[in-house]
Short mmCIF file of C-alpha atoms in Angstrom, two decimals:
data_model
loop_
_atom_site.label_atom_id
_atom_site.label_comp_id
_atom_site.label_asym_id
_atom_site.label_seq_id
_atom_site.Cartn_x
_atom_site.Cartn_y
_atom_site.Cartn_z
CA MET A 1 2.71 -25.26 -2.06
CA GLU A 2 1.95 -23.61 -5.45
CA GLU A 3 -1.81 -23.20 -4.33
CA LEU A 4 -0.51 -21.09 -1.23
CA ARG A 5 1.67 -18.79 -3.11
CA PRO A 6 -0.85 -16.04 -3.59
CA LEU A 7 -1.89 -16.03 -0.03
CA LEU A 8 1.72 -16.06 1.38
CA THR A 9 2.71 -12.91 -1.39
CA THR A 10 -0.47 -11.25 0.24
CA TYR A 11 0.84 -11.24 3.62
CA ALA A 12 4.29 -10.78 2.53
CA TYR A 13 3.51 -7.58 0.61
CA ASN A 14 0.91 -6.09 3.40
CA ILE A 15 4.06 -6.37 5.79
CA LEU A 16 6.69 -5.01 3.21
CA GLY A 17 4.72 -2.72 0.86
CA SER A 18 6.70 -4.07 -2.04
CA TYR A 19 5.31 -6.63 -4.53
CA GLU A 20 8.38 -7.50 -5.83
CA GLU A 21 10.05 -8.00 -2.64
CA ALA A 22 7.15 -9.96 -1.11
CA LYS A 23 7.28 -12.50 -4.26
CA ASP A 24 11.32 -12.88 -3.26
CA VAL A 25 10.45 -13.73 0.18
CA VAL A 26 7.80 -16.23 -0.53
CA GLN A 27 10.30 -17.82 -2.86
CA ASP A 28 12.79 -17.76 -0.01
CA ALA A 29 10.24 -19.31 2.22
CA PHE A 30 9.67 -22.38 -0.14
CA LEU A 31 13.58 -22.95 -0.55
CA LYS A 32 13.62 -23.15 3.19
CA PHE A 33 10.52 -25.54 3.28
CA MET A 34 12.14 -27.72 0.66
CA ASP A 35 15.45 -28.29 2.73
CA ILE A 36 13.56 -29.68 5.90
CA ASP A 37 12.05 -32.88 6.63
CA SER A 38 8.59 -31.70 5.88
CA ASP A 39 6.79 -34.82 6.60
CA LYS A 40 7.20 -34.05 10.67
CA ILE A 41 5.46 -30.71 9.99
CA GLU A 42 1.65 -31.26 10.79
CA ASP A 43 0.20 -27.95 9.74
CA LYS A 44 2.27 -27.08 6.51
CA ARG A 45 0.09 -24.13 5.53
CA ASN A 46 0.44 -22.20 9.17
CA TYR A 47 4.16 -23.40 8.91
CA LEU A 48 4.70 -21.52 5.76
CA ILE A 49 2.94 -18.55 6.91
CA ARG A 50 4.73 -18.11 9.97
CA THR A 51 7.86 -18.22 7.58
CA VAL A 52 6.77 -15.66 5.41
CA VAL A 53 5.66 -13.55 8.12
CA ASN A 54 9.10 -13.57 9.76
CA LEU A 55 11.01 -13.35 6.59
CA SER A 56 8.97 -10.40 5.70
CA ILE A 57 9.68 -9.01 9.23
CA ASN A 58 13.39 -9.16 8.71
CA ALA A 59 13.22 -7.73 5.19
CA LYS A 60 11.19 -4.81 6.32
CA LYS A 61 13.91 -3.97 8.91
CA ARG A 62 16.49 -3.94 6.00
CA GLN A 63 14.03 -1.97 3.73
CA GLN A 64 13.53 0.68 6.51
CA LYS A 65 17.21 1.61 6.44
CA ILE A 66 16.89 2.05 2.98
CA VAL A 67 13.80 4.19 3.13
CA ALA A 68 15.89 6.57 5.63
CA ALA A 69 18.24 7.47 2.58
CA TYR A 70 15.28 7.62 0.13
CA THR A 71 14.95 10.48 -2.28
CA GLY A 72 12.00 12.19 -0.95
CA PRO A 73 8.70 10.33 0.41
CA TRP A 74 8.81 6.64 0.11
CA LEU A 75 5.38 5.28 -0.80
CA PRO A 76 4.30 1.67 -0.89
CA GLU A 77 4.13 -0.18 -4.27
CA PRO A 78 0.70 -0.22 -5.50
CA VAL A 79 -0.87 -3.24 -6.81
CA ALA A 80 -4.22 -3.45 -8.95
CA THR A 81 -7.30 -4.78 -7.53
CA GLU A 82 -9.84 -4.59 -10.08
CA LYS A 83 -8.56 -6.73 -12.64
CA ALA A 84 -8.26 -10.68 -12.22
CA ASP A 85 -4.72 -11.65 -11.07
CA ALA A 86 -4.10 -15.04 -9.71
CA ALA A 87 -0.78 -14.27 -8.03
CA ILE A 88 -2.15 -12.38 -5.10
CA VAL A 89 -5.38 -12.67 -3.05
CA GLN A 90 -7.13 -9.22 -3.84
CA LYS A 91 -9.41 -9.00 -1.24
CA GLU A 92 -6.89 -9.38 1.63
CA VAL A 93 -4.59 -6.62 0.08
CA LEU A 94 -4.64 -3.51 2.13
CA SER A 95 -6.06 -0.20 1.20
CA TYR A 96 -3.07 2.35 0.10
CA SER A 97 -4.14 4.90 2.63
CA LEU A 98 -3.65 2.29 5.26
CA MET A 99 -0.41 0.74 3.82
CA VAL A 100 0.95 4.56 3.88
CA LEU A 101 -0.15 4.85 7.44
CA LEU A 102 1.41 1.74 8.61
CA GLU A 103 5.01 2.77 7.73
CA LYS A 104 5.01 4.57 11.10
CA LEU A 105 5.29 1.57 12.63
CA ASN A 106 8.60 -0.60 13.33
CA ALA A 107 8.35 -4.00 11.61
CA ARG A 108 7.43 -6.02 14.07
CA GLN A 109 4.73 -3.73 15.21
CA ARG A 110 3.41 -3.53 11.65
CA ALA A 111 3.09 -7.53 11.61
CA VAL A 112 1.14 -7.63 14.87
CA PHE A 113 -1.31 -4.66 13.81
CA ILE A 114 -1.76 -6.56 10.42
CA LEU A 115 -2.37 -9.95 12.04
CA LYS A 116 -4.55 -8.71 14.50
CA GLU A 117 -6.62 -5.99 13.12
CA ALA A 118 -6.87 -6.65 9.43
CA PHE A 119 -6.88 -10.41 9.40
CA ASP A 120 -8.38 -11.00 12.90
CA TYR A 121 -5.62 -13.06 14.48
CA ASP A 122 -5.88 -13.30 18.22
CA HIS A 123 -2.91 -12.69 20.34
CA GLU A 124 -2.53 -16.79 21.04
CA GLU A 125 -2.08 -17.07 17.31
CA ILE A 126 0.22 -13.99 16.84
CA ALA A 127 2.35 -15.34 19.72
CA GLY A 128 2.82 -18.57 18.07
CA VAL A 129 3.60 -16.76 14.40
CA LEU A 130 6.27 -14.48 15.88
CA ASP A 131 7.50 -16.95 18.48
CA ILE A 132 6.89 -14.22 21.33
CA SER A 133 4.47 -14.35 24.51
CA VAL A 134 1.11 -13.42 24.45
CA GLU A 135 1.92 -10.52 26.59
CA ASN A 136 4.44 -9.32 24.09
CA SER A 137 1.93 -9.40 21.40
CA ARG A 138 -0.31 -7.40 23.53
CA LYS A 139 2.07 -4.66 24.08
CA LEU A 140 3.62 -4.25 20.49
CA LEU A 141 -0.36 -3.76 19.37
CA SER A 142 -0.39 -0.90 22.02
CA ARG A 143 2.31 0.54 21.28
CA ALA A 144 1.54 0.33 17.61
CA LYS A 145 -1.97 2.12 18.22
CA VAL A 146 -0.15 5.04 20.09
CA GLN A 147 2.09 5.56 16.99
CA LEU A 148 -0.97 5.45 14.75
CA GLN A 149 -2.79 7.78 17.29
CA LYS A 150 -5.79 5.55 18.46
CA GLY A 151 -8.90 5.95 16.81
CA THR A 152 -7.57 5.97 13.12
CA PRO A 153 -9.70 3.65 10.88
CA VAL A 154 -8.37 0.32 10.41
CA SER A 155 -10.32 -0.81 7.32
CA ARG A 156 -8.82 -3.13 4.61
CA GLN A 157 -11.17 -1.45 2.12
CA PRO A 158 -11.85 2.22 2.14
CA GLN A 159 -15.41 3.99 1.96
CA PRO A 160 -17.25 3.50 -1.25
CA VAL A 161 -16.63 6.09 -3.76
CA GLN A 162 -19.48 8.14 -5.48
CA THR A 163 -19.93 7.15 -9.06
CA GLY A 164 -18.60 9.58 -11.54
CA TYR A 165 -16.18 11.16 -8.75
CA ILE A 166 -13.43 10.86 -10.88
CA ASP A 167 -14.83 12.24 -14.08
CA LYS A 168 -15.87 15.23 -11.99
CA TYR A 169 -12.09 15.64 -10.83
CA LEU A 170 -10.90 14.92 -14.18
CA SER A 171 -13.25 17.85 -15.69
CA ALA A 172 -12.48 20.49 -13.04
CA ILE A 173 -8.58 19.82 -13.42
CA ARG A 174 -8.83 20.00 -17.20
CA GLU A 175 -10.83 23.11 -17.01
CA GLY A 176 -8.66 24.57 -14.44
CA ASP A 177 -11.63 24.99 -11.94
CA THR A 178 -10.13 25.57 -9.01
CA ARG A 179 -13.35 26.53 -7.08
CA GLN A 180 -14.56 23.03 -8.02
CA LEU A 181 -11.49 21.48 -6.86
CA GLU A 182 -11.43 23.19 -3.60
CA GLN A 183 -15.01 21.63 -3.13
CA MET A 184 -13.59 18.02 -3.68
CA LEU A 185 -10.54 18.44 -0.98
CA HIS A 186 -10.49 18.26 2.84
CA ASP A 187 -9.14 21.20 4.35
CA GLU A 188 -6.27 19.40 5.48
CA VAL A 189 -5.52 17.45 2.33
CA VAL A 190 -1.99 16.10 2.12
CA LEU A 191 -0.27 15.19 -1.27
CA LEU A 192 2.85 12.79 -1.34
CA SER A 193 4.52 12.12 -4.49
CA ASP A 194 7.35 9.25 -4.77
CA GLY A 195 9.85 9.53 -7.48
CA GLY A 196 12.78 7.64 -6.05
CA GLY A 197 15.42 9.88 -7.41
CA LYS A 198 14.40 8.18 -10.96
CA ALA A 199 11.65 10.48 -11.77
CA VAL A 200 10.58 14.23 -11.18
CA ALA A 201 8.45 14.30 -8.10
CA ALA A 202 7.77 16.54 -5.28
CA THR A 203 10.49 16.02 -2.54
CA LYS A 204 8.33 17.04 0.34
CA PRO A 205 4.87 16.75 1.36
CA LEU A 206 2.42 19.32 -0.01
CA MET A 207 -0.33 20.21 2.79
CA GLY A 208 -3.59 22.41 2.38
CA ILE A 209 -5.70 23.06 -0.41
CA LYS A 210 -4.08 26.02 -1.62
CA SER A 211 -0.69 24.28 -2.12
CA VAL A 212 -2.25 20.95 -3.36
CA ILE A 213 -4.39 22.39 -5.92
CA SER A 214 -1.67 24.71 -7.14
CA PHE A 215 0.49 21.47 -7.91
CA LEU A 216 -2.21 19.46 -9.27
CA VAL A 217 -3.01 22.40 -11.85
CA GLY A 218 0.57 22.95 -12.47
CA VAL A 219 1.48 19.57 -12.94
CA PHE A 220 -1.48 18.85 -15.35
CA THR A 221 -1.03 21.83 -17.43
CA LYS A 222 2.89 21.00 -18.01
CA SER A 223 2.99 17.35 -17.96
CA TYR A 224 -0.56 15.46 -18.50
CA LYS A 225 -2.58 17.54 -20.83
CA GLU A 226 -1.72 15.49 -23.71
CA THR A 227 -1.20 12.18 -22.13
CA ARG A 228 -3.68 9.18 -21.98
CA ILE A 229 -5.30 9.19 -19.07
CA GLU A 230 -7.35 6.06 -17.46
CA GLN A 231 -9.21 5.18 -14.67
CA GLY A 232 -8.66 2.23 -12.45
CA GLU A 233 -8.45 1.25 -8.85
CA VAL A 234 -5.21 0.04 -6.79
CA ASN A 235 -5.30 -1.26 -3.17
CA HIS A 236 -9.25 -0.82 -3.33
CA GLU A 237 -8.91 3.00 -4.04
CA PRO A 238 -9.60 5.00 -7.19
CA ALA A 239 -6.62 6.02 -9.56
CA LEU A 240 -5.54 7.44 -12.48
CA PHE A 241 -3.22 6.04 -14.79
CA TYR A 242 -0.86 8.36 -16.88
CA TYR A 243 0.46 7.20 -20.12
CA HIS A 244 2.88 8.95 -22.47
CA ASN A 245 4.06 7.07 -25.64
CA GLY A 246 2.00 3.83 -24.04
CA GLN A 247 4.34 3.78 -21.10
CA LEU A 248 2.71 4.36 -17.74
CA VAL A 249 4.54 7.34 -16.18
CA THR A 250 2.45 8.24 -13.10
CA CYS A 251 -0.38 6.25 -10.89
CA GLN A 252 -2.43 8.83 -9.09
CA ILE A 253 -4.20 7.47 -5.99
CA PHE A 254 -7.03 9.25 -4.32
CA SER A 255 -7.82 8.61 -0.47
CA ILE A 256 -11.37 9.85 0.05
CA ARG A 257 -13.24 10.18 3.25
CA ASP A 258 -16.60 11.70 3.60
CA GLY A 259 -16.66 12.62 -0.20
CA GLN A 260 -13.65 14.81 0.01
CA VAL A 261 -9.68 13.82 -0.86
CA GLU A 262 -8.18 13.57 2.51
CA ASN A 263 -4.70 12.31 0.63
CA PHE A 264 -3.29 12.32 -2.78
CA TYR A 265 -0.41 9.97 -3.91
CA PHE A 266 1.56 10.07 -7.11
CA MET A 267 3.54 7.21 -7.63
CA ARG A 268 6.06 8.10 -10.27
CA ASN A 269 9.14 5.75 -9.36
CA PRO A 270 9.58 3.35 -12.41
CA ASP A 271 10.44 0.66 -10.38
CA LYS A 272 7.09 0.54 -8.46
CA LEU A 273 4.89 0.73 -11.65
CA LYS A 274 6.21 -2.27 -13.39
CA GLU A 275 3.31 -4.48 -12.06
CA LEU A 276 0.92 -1.69 -13.10
CA GLN A 277 2.22 -1.75 -16.61
CA LYS A 278 1.49 -5.37 -17.45
#
C-alpha cells in the first residue's frame, strides 16, 4: 500500500488542486481499505485508485463551496516538479495553467476530463472508476470540453521555455524596462493573485499589458527589490520564489506560450506555500 501512496496522492492532487487535502484523502482511502476484507479484492491497486478518485470528487465538491466565499481569486496549491520528492509522481502532475483552467469544471467533470485527456483512460475504464455508464462518461467529457471552450490545449507539460527567459524578465523588472516587458507579454495577458485573505494580494484579475506591467513594476519596487529571489519550477512551469528573512512569501508562476507570457500567477497564501518552503 505504501508503494502506491505517491501515485494515489498525484491522482488526488490533480483533482483537488490541493496537496494537503490530497494527502488527507489518500490516508482516508487507506483507512477504508483496512476496514474491509481485502483478500476478496483481486486488483487492490485499481480498487485504491477508484476509492481515491471518488473521495477526491466528494472533497472537491466541499472545496468548491469554500472557494465561492474565498477572498479574491482561488489558485491551486503549487508543487515543485524539478526536485526529487518521493511523495508524489512528478511527471504525472498537471501543468499549473491547466490546473487553473480546470477550475471551470464541476468535480465530476474534472475527474472525467483528467482521467480521459491527461491519463489516457478509455470511457469503459472511467465508467468503472466512477460507477457510471459509459454514455454518462462521454456526456461528462463533452460538457467539460464545452466549458473549457473546445480546442484548449490539454497538455500535462507546457511548451519548453527558452534558456535565459526568466533572467531576461528579472533584468527588465529590476531596471523598470517597460518596453522589454511589453515584448515578453501576450496582448491579452492575465495576472491572478491568491492571498487567501492572509496576505496582501490583488483581489481581482488584472488583464492587459498596461495593467499587468503597472502591477509587476509597482509590486517589485515596493516589496521585492531587497528580497532574495530564486528561480525554480512548479507544476512543470517556470517560477520565481521570493524570500523575506528566509521565509518564502511569494511564488510567481509563468504560463508561457509562443515565447510570451500568457498568464502570471502569484501565490501569496502562506498555507499554500508550506510545501515549497521545505
